[in-house]
XYZ file of C-alpha atoms in Angstrom:
325
model
C -15.469 -7.847 21.801
C -19.147 -8.421 22.530
C -20.448 -11.546 24.211
C -17.462 -13.597 23.032
C -14.956 -11.345 24.810
C -12.041 -13.355 26.208
C -9.603 -10.653 27.357
C -9.873 -6.926 27.988
C -7.465 -4.160 29.031
C -8.260 -0.503 29.740
C -5.998 2.517 30.169
C -7.026 5.846 31.708
C -4.818 8.145 29.643
C -5.515 11.476 31.455
C -4.707 9.852 34.803
C -1.511 8.412 33.351
C -0.445 11.795 31.984
C -1.223 13.489 35.285
C 0.977 10.956 37.040
C 4.003 11.181 34.753
C 3.774 14.527 32.902
C 6.012 16.225 35.478
C 8.770 13.801 34.463
C 8.594 14.981 30.845
C 10.549 17.992 29.660
C 8.785 21.055 28.297
C 9.808 20.228 24.717
C 8.683 16.591 24.974
C 5.350 17.633 26.480
C 4.836 20.217 23.727
C 5.453 17.625 21.008
C 3.124 15.126 22.688
C 0.322 17.679 22.903
C 0.931 18.842 19.324
C 0.438 15.240 18.216
C -2.851 15.159 20.127
C -1.918 13.154 23.181
C -3.805 15.667 25.334
C -7.037 14.847 23.431
C -6.762 11.142 24.226
C -9.222 10.145 26.948
C -8.821 6.364 27.022
C -7.243 3.373 25.323
C -8.519 -0.193 25.374
C -7.738 -3.625 23.956
C -10.060 -6.584 23.566
C -9.668 -10.154 22.318
C -12.736 -12.172 21.349
C -13.342 -15.546 19.733
C -15.881 -16.307 17.029
C -16.227 -19.784 15.547
C -12.863 -20.863 14.118
C -11.352 -17.392 14.359
C -10.560 -14.584 16.751
C -10.614 -10.817 16.617
C -8.414 -8.465 18.585
C -9.355 -4.810 18.779
C -7.480 -1.744 19.974
C -9.409 1.490 20.553
C -7.977 4.960 21.108
C -10.754 7.253 22.329
C -10.244 10.947 21.512
C -13.719 12.530 21.327
C -13.846 15.967 19.760
C -10.121 16.023 18.968
C -9.418 19.285 17.116
C -5.645 18.918 16.653
C -2.983 16.286 16.369
C -2.885 12.982 14.544
C -6.535 11.983 14.972
C -8.192 14.742 12.892
C -5.175 14.940 10.543
C -5.494 11.339 9.406
C -9.207 10.796 9.763
C -10.580 8.576 6.969
C -13.905 8.492 5.198
C -15.971 5.330 5.818
C -15.195 2.515 3.398
C -18.829 1.608 2.728
C -18.486 0.232 -0.813
C -15.028 -0.887 -2.078
C -14.029 0.853 -5.315
C -11.145 -1.395 -6.397
C -12.527 -4.844 -5.605
C -14.032 -5.364 -9.071
C -10.530 -5.551 -10.587
C -9.208 -8.136 -8.119
C -9.151 -11.805 -9.274
C -10.111 -14.725 -7.054
C -6.474 -15.850 -7.162
C -5.396 -12.837 -5.086
C -3.990 -13.747 -1.691
C -3.890 -10.118 -0.540
C -6.113 -7.110 -1.110
C -6.320 -3.857 0.788
C -8.165 -0.595 0.303
C -7.921 2.734 2.108
C -10.170 5.784 2.018
C -8.096 8.901 2.571
C -8.049 12.382 0.938
C -4.559 12.112 -0.547
C -4.896 15.591 -2.096
C -4.851 16.955 1.470
C -1.961 14.788 2.704
C 0.810 17.391 2.606
C -1.475 20.104 3.981
C -2.326 17.919 6.968
C 1.303 16.964 7.529
C 2.239 20.641 7.261
C -0.274 21.447 9.990
C 1.280 18.860 12.300
C 4.781 20.146 11.591
C 3.629 23.708 12.242
C 2.249 22.706 15.631
C 5.441 20.898 16.603
C 8.013 23.410 15.333
C 7.098 26.346 13.040
C 10.718 26.612 11.891
C 10.495 23.109 10.419
C 7.775 24.217 7.984
C 10.211 26.412 6.069
C 12.649 23.521 5.759
C 9.821 21.269 4.592
C 8.785 23.791 1.914
C 12.367 24.069 0.702
C 12.685 20.302 0.433
C 9.401 20.042 -1.505
C 10.525 22.774 -3.905
C 13.765 20.890 -4.590
C 11.892 17.625 -5.216
C 9.450 19.368 -7.562
C 12.324 20.799 -9.564
C 14.071 17.426 -9.850
C 11.026 15.333 -10.849
C 9.555 17.963 -13.161
C 6.099 18.078 -11.574
C 4.643 19.469 -8.371
C 4.059 16.718 -5.804
C 1.375 18.712 -4.015
C -0.271 20.750 -6.769
C -0.221 18.116 -9.513
C 0.487 14.542 -8.366
C -1.391 14.583 -5.040
C -3.951 17.202 -6.074
C -5.184 14.973 -8.894
C -5.774 11.948 -6.649
C -9.156 10.962 -5.271
C -9.933 9.394 -1.920
C -9.336 5.701 -2.634
C -6.145 3.663 -2.722
C -6.106 -0.102 -3.290
C -3.480 -2.787 -3.806
C -3.615 -6.511 -4.462
C -1.177 -9.370 -4.918
C -1.966 -12.829 -6.190
C -1.167 -15.714 -8.452
C -1.378 -14.979 -12.197
C -4.632 -16.706 -13.297
C -3.037 -17.623 -16.621
C 0.318 -18.597 -15.131
C 3.594 -16.787 -14.739
C 6.811 -16.676 -12.739
C 6.060 -13.656 -10.554
C 2.979 -12.933 -8.449
C 0.631 -10.260 -9.760
C 1.013 -6.967 -7.912
C -1.187 -3.996 -8.753
C -1.820 -0.583 -7.200
C -5.115 1.165 -7.934
C -5.697 4.873 -7.280
C -8.907 6.810 -7.771
C -8.436 10.055 -9.723
C -10.397 13.273 -9.936
C -9.790 13.613 -13.685
C -8.335 10.547 -15.372
C -7.829 12.141 -18.783
C -6.050 15.187 -17.367
C -3.867 13.147 -15.019
C -2.297 11.097 -17.814
C -0.181 14.017 -18.992
C 1.024 14.766 -15.455
C 2.109 11.186 -14.852
C 3.707 10.969 -18.281
C 5.914 13.968 -17.460
C 6.755 12.427 -14.092
C 7.701 9.081 -15.698
C 9.925 10.790 -18.273
C 11.679 12.750 -15.519
C 12.228 9.632 -13.430
C 13.727 7.833 -16.433
C 16.142 10.729 -16.904
C 17.141 10.659 -13.228
C 17.839 6.916 -13.348
C 19.902 7.299 -16.515
C 21.983 10.041 -14.894
C 22.762 7.782 -11.931
C 24.132 5.222 -14.384
C 23.104 1.986 -12.654
C 20.259 1.208 -15.060
C 19.092 2.344 -18.467
C 15.483 3.538 -18.366
C 13.088 4.545 -21.119
C 9.339 4.972 -21.566
C 7.032 3.852 -24.328
C 3.311 3.433 -24.963
C 1.521 0.241 -26.027
C -2.080 0.237 -27.257
C -4.152 -2.637 -25.876
C -7.907 -2.941 -26.487
C -8.232 0.822 -26.717
C -6.201 1.474 -23.538
C -2.818 3.199 -23.536
C -0.328 1.132 -21.509
C 2.676 3.196 -20.401
C 5.730 0.937 -20.020
C 8.800 1.884 -18.004
C 11.572 -0.219 -19.548
C 14.589 -0.989 -17.359
C 17.842 -2.779 -18.092
C 21.177 -2.997 -16.322
C 23.683 -0.417 -17.518
C 26.606 -2.798 -17.154
C 27.369 -6.430 -16.490
C 24.890 -9.262 -16.801
C 22.524 -8.308 -13.960
C 18.848 -8.751 -14.746
C 16.094 -6.203 -14.046
C 13.105 -8.569 -13.901
C 10.321 -5.965 -13.909
C 8.832 -3.556 -16.419
C 6.654 -1.175 -14.372
C 3.489 -0.373 -16.285
C 0.710 2.133 -15.691
C -2.562 2.927 -17.393
C -5.673 4.990 -16.716
C -9.018 3.204 -16.842
C -11.752 5.810 -16.536
C -11.161 7.561 -13.223
C -8.653 5.001 -11.905
C -4.889 4.848 -12.227
C -3.512 1.295 -12.364
C 0.170 0.507 -11.742
C 1.675 -2.981 -12.110
C 5.133 -4.553 -12.027
C 4.812 -6.232 -15.427
C 2.699 -5.517 -18.549
C 1.004 -8.942 -18.472
C -0.719 -8.140 -15.183
C -1.978 -4.864 -16.651
C -3.386 -6.664 -19.679
C -5.375 -9.037 -17.468
C -6.737 -6.096 -15.462
C -7.831 -4.383 -18.674
C -9.614 -7.548 -19.788
C -11.392 -7.861 -16.420
C -12.389 -4.189 -16.470
C -13.847 -4.552 -19.958
C -15.726 -7.728 -19.088
C -13.660 -9.903 -21.410
C -12.799 -12.207 -18.470
C -15.910 -13.688 -16.865
C -14.167 -15.615 -14.073
C -15.384 -14.741 -10.549
C -13.262 -12.332 -8.546
C -12.089 -12.165 -4.962
C -15.483 -10.837 -3.831
C -17.030 -14.242 -4.606
C -14.911 -16.197 -2.101
C -16.747 -17.344 1.028
C -13.974 -16.522 3.488
C -13.650 -13.030 2.038
C -17.386 -12.432 2.328
C -17.364 -13.654 5.931
C -14.632 -11.186 6.874
C -16.373 -8.308 5.118
C -19.488 -8.981 7.182
C -17.636 -8.358 10.463
C -15.863 -5.231 9.181
C -16.915 -2.189 11.245
C -19.372 -0.115 9.229
C -17.451 3.129 9.616
C -13.934 1.736 9.100
C -11.806 3.702 6.665
C -9.642 0.788 5.499
C -9.842 -2.971 5.036
C -7.223 -5.610 4.341
C -7.543 -9.291 3.410
C -4.761 -11.897 3.539
C -5.268 -15.536 2.513
C -2.719 -17.282 4.716
C -3.143 -20.638 2.976
C -2.454 -19.175 -0.465
C 0.441 -17.085 0.816
C 2.109 -20.112 2.403
C 1.545 -22.106 -0.792
C 3.248 -19.353 -2.786
C 6.246 -19.398 -0.449
C 6.488 -23.186 -0.554
C 6.025 -23.523 -4.328
C 8.579 -20.774 -4.997
C 11.248 -21.378 -2.369
C 11.357 -25.165 -2.301
C 12.394 -25.598 -5.963
C 15.019 -22.875 -5.513
C 16.377 -24.411 -2.337
C 16.350 -27.886 -3.849
C 18.210 -26.823 -7.004
C 20.425 -23.993 -5.712
C 20.939 -24.236 -1.965
C 21.257 -28.001 -1.713
C 24.167 -28.536 -4.132
C 25.905 -25.222 -3.488
C 25.232 -23.744 -0.064
C 24.904 -27.087 1.729
C 27.891 -28.851 0.143
C 30.052 -28.306 3.255
C 27.320 -29.299 5.704
C 27.220 -33.004 6.499
C 23.474 -33.104 6.922
C 21.172 -34.823 4.401
C 18.644 -32.011 3.960
C 15.819 -32.606 1.472
C 14.083 -29.263 1.002
C 11.138 -30.869 -0.782
C 10.392 -32.758 2.436
């Protein structure tokens, strides 16, 4: 917490384990050590104040850990964000993570092997069944083609719209080669949904400013239920973009091609201030604009409550509730 430290707590993990390890069963102790608890030397928490804000920090100190969760999920430093250029200033949330997703299953397999070798065989059988159902290999095709960066943002549509913009951005090793893999996966998923019978799913491609937009059309198989989203994905260079509706994807394409000159999230002062206090070697970063998020909740829920809940839900309650107030 530095010079502005207000509260601090420290835990001597080896001393704690020495005190209570004899109360743990052999199996529980084996699992704890397999997860790397025996590599943990200390844990600490600090709360510090800075200007109008505060920062709380939790540290788990496991120097030289060679097994368990710490090396398995170690991230590369997030020095320069790779998805921020596609995020509009209207976004109330943005997050980015640096992690080698191509190695995810291999690292999980290593943890499972350390905990119970017999579980690895069951895990392999389950993966083989999933691969057969979805028509692609999760490990050798879907995950293997991913890079080290994952980003997601949510925000208000700059040009208006009923639903918030939500987009997922994944770095790819080979964007052109990955399109065919994801196309096969999308077609398989549409077939699975159609077999279940709850919705009717189909895929189609829309050309937009030289970019192929892959639309996943959904409609209710029966009744008058509405499926309000049309999941859409496209590959821009070495990045895979996935959105809930095509309109969001179109705006991302325009921003990526420089056809929209409006400043993005990176230009906001509060965002810049938070980025300056981000630890240099952190592997992930998340931003949440609480004021914008609360405005979204108020602007969306209040009209619904005023028009739906007040005359219907509250008709038997003798309380004059004005949701707009």
